[in-house]
Tab-separated table of C-alpha atoms in Angstrom:
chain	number	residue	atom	x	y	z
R	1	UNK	CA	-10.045	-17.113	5.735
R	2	UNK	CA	-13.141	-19.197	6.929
R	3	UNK	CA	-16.288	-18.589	8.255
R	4	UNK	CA	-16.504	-15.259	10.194
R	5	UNK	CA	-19.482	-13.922	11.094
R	6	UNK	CA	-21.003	-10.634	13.130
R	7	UNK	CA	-20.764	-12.297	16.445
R	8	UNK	CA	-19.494	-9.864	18.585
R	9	UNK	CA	-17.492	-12.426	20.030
R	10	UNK	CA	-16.109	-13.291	16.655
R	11	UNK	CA	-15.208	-9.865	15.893
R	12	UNK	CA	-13.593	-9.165	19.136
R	13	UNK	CA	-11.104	-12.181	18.415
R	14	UNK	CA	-10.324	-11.318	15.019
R	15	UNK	CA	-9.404	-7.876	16.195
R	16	UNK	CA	-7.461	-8.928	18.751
R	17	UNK	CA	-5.662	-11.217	16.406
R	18	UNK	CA	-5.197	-8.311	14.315
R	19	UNK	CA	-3.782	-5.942	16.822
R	20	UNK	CA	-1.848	-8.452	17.993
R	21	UNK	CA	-0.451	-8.953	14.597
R	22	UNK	CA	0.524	-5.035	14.298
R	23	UNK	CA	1.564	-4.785	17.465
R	24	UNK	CA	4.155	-7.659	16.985
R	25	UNK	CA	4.905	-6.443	13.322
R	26	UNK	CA	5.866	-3.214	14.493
R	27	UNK	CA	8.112	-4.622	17.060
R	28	UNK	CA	9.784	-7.446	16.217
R	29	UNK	CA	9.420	-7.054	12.048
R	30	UNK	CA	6.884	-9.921	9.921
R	31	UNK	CA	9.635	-12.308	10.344
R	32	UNK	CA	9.572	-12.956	13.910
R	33	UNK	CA	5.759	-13.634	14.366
R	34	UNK	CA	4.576	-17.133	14.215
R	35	UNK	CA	0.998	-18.098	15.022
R	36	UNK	CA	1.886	-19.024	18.427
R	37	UNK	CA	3.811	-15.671	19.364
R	38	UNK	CA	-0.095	-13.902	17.698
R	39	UNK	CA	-1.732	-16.415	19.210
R	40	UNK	CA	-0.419	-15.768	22.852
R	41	UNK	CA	-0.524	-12.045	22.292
R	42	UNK	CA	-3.737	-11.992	20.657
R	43	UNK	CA	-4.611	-14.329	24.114
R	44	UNK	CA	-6.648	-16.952	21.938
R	45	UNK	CA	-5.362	-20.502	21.088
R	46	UNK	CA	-4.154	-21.912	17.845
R	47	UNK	CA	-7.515	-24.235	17.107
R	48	UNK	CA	-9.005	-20.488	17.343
R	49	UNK	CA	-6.593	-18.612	15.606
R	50	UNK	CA	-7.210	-21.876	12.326
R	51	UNK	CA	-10.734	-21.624	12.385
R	52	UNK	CA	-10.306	-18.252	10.899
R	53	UNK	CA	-7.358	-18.579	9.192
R	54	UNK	CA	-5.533	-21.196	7.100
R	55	UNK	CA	-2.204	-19.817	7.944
R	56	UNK	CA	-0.365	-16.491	8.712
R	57	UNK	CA	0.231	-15.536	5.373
R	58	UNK	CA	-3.747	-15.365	5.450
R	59	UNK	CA	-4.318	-12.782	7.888
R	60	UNK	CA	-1.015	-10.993	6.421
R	61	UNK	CA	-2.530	-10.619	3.243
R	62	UNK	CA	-6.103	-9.338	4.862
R	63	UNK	CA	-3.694	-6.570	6.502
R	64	UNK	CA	-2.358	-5.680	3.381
R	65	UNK	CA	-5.793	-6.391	0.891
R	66	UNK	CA	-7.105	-3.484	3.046
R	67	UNK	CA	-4.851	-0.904	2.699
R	68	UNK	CA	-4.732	-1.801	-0.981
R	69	UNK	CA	-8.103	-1.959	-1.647
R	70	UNK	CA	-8.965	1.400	0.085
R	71	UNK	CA	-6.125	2.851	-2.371
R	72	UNK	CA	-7.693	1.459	-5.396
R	73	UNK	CA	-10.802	2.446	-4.626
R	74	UNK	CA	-9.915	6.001	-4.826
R	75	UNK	CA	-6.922	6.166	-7.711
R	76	UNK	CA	-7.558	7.078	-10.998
R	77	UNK	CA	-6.539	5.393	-14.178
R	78	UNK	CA	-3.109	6.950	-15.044
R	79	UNK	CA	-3.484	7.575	-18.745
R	80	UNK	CA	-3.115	11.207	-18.361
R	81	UNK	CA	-0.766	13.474	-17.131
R	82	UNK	CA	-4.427	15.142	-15.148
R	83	UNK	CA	-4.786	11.607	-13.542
R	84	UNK	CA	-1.014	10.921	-12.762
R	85	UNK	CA	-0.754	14.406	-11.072
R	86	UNK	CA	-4.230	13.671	-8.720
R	87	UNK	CA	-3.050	10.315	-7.937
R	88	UNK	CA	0.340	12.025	-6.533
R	89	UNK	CA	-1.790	14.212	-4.377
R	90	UNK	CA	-4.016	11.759	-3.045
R	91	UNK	CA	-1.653	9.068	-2.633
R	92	UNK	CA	0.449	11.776	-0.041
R	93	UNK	CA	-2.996	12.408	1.901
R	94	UNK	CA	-4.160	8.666	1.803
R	95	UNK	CA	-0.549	7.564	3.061
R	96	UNK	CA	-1.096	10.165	5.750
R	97	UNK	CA	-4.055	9.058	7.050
R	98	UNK	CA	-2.707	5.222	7.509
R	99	UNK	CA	-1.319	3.830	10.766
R	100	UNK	CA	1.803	3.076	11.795
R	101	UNK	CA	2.578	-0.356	10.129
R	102	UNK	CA	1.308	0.741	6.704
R	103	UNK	CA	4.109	3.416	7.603
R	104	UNK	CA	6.425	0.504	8.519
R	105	UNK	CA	5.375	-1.242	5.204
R	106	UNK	CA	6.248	1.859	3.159
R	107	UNK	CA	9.128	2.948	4.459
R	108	UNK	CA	11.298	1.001	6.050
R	109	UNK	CA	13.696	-1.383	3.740
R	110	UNK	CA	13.069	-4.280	6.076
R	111	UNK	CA	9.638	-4.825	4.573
R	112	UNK	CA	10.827	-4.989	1.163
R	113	UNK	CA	9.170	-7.879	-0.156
R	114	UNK	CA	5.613	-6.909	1.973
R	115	UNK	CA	6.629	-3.216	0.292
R	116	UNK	CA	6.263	-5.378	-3.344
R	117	UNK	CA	3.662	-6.966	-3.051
R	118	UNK	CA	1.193	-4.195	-1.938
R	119	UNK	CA	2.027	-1.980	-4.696
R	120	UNK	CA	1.554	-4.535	-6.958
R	121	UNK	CA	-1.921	-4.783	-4.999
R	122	UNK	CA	-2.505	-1.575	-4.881
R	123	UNK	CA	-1.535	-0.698	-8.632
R	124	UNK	CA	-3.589	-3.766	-10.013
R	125	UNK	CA	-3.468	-4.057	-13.765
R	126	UNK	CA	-2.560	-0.244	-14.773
R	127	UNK	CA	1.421	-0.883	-14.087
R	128	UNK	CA	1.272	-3.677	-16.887
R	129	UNK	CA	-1.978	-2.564	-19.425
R	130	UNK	CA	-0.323	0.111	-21.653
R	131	UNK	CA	-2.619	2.656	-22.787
R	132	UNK	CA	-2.742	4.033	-25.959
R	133	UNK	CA	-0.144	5.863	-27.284
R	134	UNK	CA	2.506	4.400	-25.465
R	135	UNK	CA	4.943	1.476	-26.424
R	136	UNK	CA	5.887	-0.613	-23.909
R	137	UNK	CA	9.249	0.849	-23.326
R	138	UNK	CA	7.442	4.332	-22.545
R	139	UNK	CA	4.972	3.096	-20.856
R	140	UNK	CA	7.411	1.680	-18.345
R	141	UNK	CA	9.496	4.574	-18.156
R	142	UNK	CA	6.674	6.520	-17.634
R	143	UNK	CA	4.832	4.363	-15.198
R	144	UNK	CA	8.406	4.009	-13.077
R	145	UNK	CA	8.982	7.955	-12.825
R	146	UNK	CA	5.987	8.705	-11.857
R	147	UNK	CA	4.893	5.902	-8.665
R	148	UNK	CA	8.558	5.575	-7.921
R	149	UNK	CA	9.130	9.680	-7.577
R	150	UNK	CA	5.664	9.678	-5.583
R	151	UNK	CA	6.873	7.537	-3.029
R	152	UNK	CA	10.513	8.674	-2.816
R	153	UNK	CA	8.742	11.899	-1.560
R	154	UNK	CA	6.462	10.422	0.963
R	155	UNK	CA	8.994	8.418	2.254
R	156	UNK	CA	11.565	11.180	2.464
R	157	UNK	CA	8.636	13.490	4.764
R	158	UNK	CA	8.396	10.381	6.848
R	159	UNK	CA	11.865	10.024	7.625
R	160	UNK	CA	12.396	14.164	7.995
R	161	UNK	CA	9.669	13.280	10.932
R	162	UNK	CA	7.266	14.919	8.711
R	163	UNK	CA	7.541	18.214	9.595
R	164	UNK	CA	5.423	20.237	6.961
R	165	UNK	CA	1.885	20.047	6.637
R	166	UNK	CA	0.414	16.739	4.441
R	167	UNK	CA	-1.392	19.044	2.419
R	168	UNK	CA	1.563	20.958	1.543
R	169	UNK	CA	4.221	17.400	0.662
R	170	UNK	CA	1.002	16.519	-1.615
R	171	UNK	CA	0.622	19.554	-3.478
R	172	UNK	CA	4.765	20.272	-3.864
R	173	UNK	CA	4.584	16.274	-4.378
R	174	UNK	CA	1.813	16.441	-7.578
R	175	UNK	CA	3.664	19.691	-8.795
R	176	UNK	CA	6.990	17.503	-9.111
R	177	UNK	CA	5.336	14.816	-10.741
R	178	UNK	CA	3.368	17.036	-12.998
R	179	UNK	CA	6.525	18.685	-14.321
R	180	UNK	CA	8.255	15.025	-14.737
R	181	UNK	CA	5.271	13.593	-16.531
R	182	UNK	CA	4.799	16.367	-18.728
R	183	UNK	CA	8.202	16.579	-20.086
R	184	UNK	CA	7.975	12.603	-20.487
R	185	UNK	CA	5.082	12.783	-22.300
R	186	UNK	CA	5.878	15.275	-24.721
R	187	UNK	CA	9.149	13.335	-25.274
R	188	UNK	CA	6.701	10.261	-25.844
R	189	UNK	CA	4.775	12.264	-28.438
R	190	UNK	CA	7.490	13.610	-30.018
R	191	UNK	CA	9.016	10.063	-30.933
R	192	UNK	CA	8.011	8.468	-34.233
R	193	UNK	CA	7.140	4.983	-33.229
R	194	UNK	CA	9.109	2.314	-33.441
């Protein structure tokens, strides 16, 4: 993205270019919008829409860079079982808080490659830096139970329509994990290395 300033003019195009981009995600999937179909929703013209943006995939990844970002911000490393059990539980109430197309995003199968590339975002380096202790082999096992079995269980309360309390898929959601990790990691610790 170029130049953007505080103009208040400036900001109110950018956000209508962004609402315009959820608004057409959510409706017709990523796939569909070109800059023309944003840029006659968002009710700007193309020149406008460039001096912003290089391209769509630009303002796609600012959508995403802030959902990941936020996320990062609050995780913890995952070198412990303590850490890998908070992260569950935050990860349930920080989903919960998000709009709809981060919902989209996580859920639905139709964003798969979107769905890819913001947890690799969001998980930075700690899905490939193996901490100590762990082999690579472990540490991928370990690693894959653990973020994989957190989001199987946000996305299942989001397609239940989410009927219990955030709070309460969190906490049953960290417990789950916490019993998975542990038994992983004392299998870890009990193998000689290799």
């Amino acid at each position: 993205m170029t130049e953007k300033t505080m103009d208040p003019r400036v900001e109110r195009t950018l956000a209508a270019l962004d609402r315009a981009f959820r608004d057409l995600a959510l409706e017709k999937g990523i796939g569909a919008i070109t800059v023309r179909s944003l840029c006659e929703r968002a009710r700007v013209n193309k020149n406008t829409f460039y001096r912003y943006y290089g391209a769509l995939e630009d303002l796609i990844a600012e959508v995403m860079a802030a959902y990941s970002q936020e996320w990062r911000r609050r995780a913890r490393s995952v070198e412990s079982v303590d850490n890998v059990v908070a992260n569950a539980r935050d990860f349930i109430l920080f989903s919960a808080t998000q709009d709809e197309l981060y919902e989209a995003i996580t859920c639905d199968p139709a964003w798969s490659v979107i769905q890819r590339q913001l947890q690799h975002d969001a998980s930075g380096d700690r899905a490939a830096a193996i901490p100590e202790g762990f082999t690579a082999e472990q540490w991928a096992l370990f690693y894959a139970f653990t973020s994989q079995s957190v989001l199987a269980m946000y996305r299942t309360w989001v397609s239940v329509g989410k009927v219990s309390d955030a709070h309460a898929i969190a906490d049953l959601t960290a417990e789950t994990v916490e019993a998975g990790a542990t038994v992983l990691m004392n299998r870890i610790r009990a193998e000689p290395p290799h």
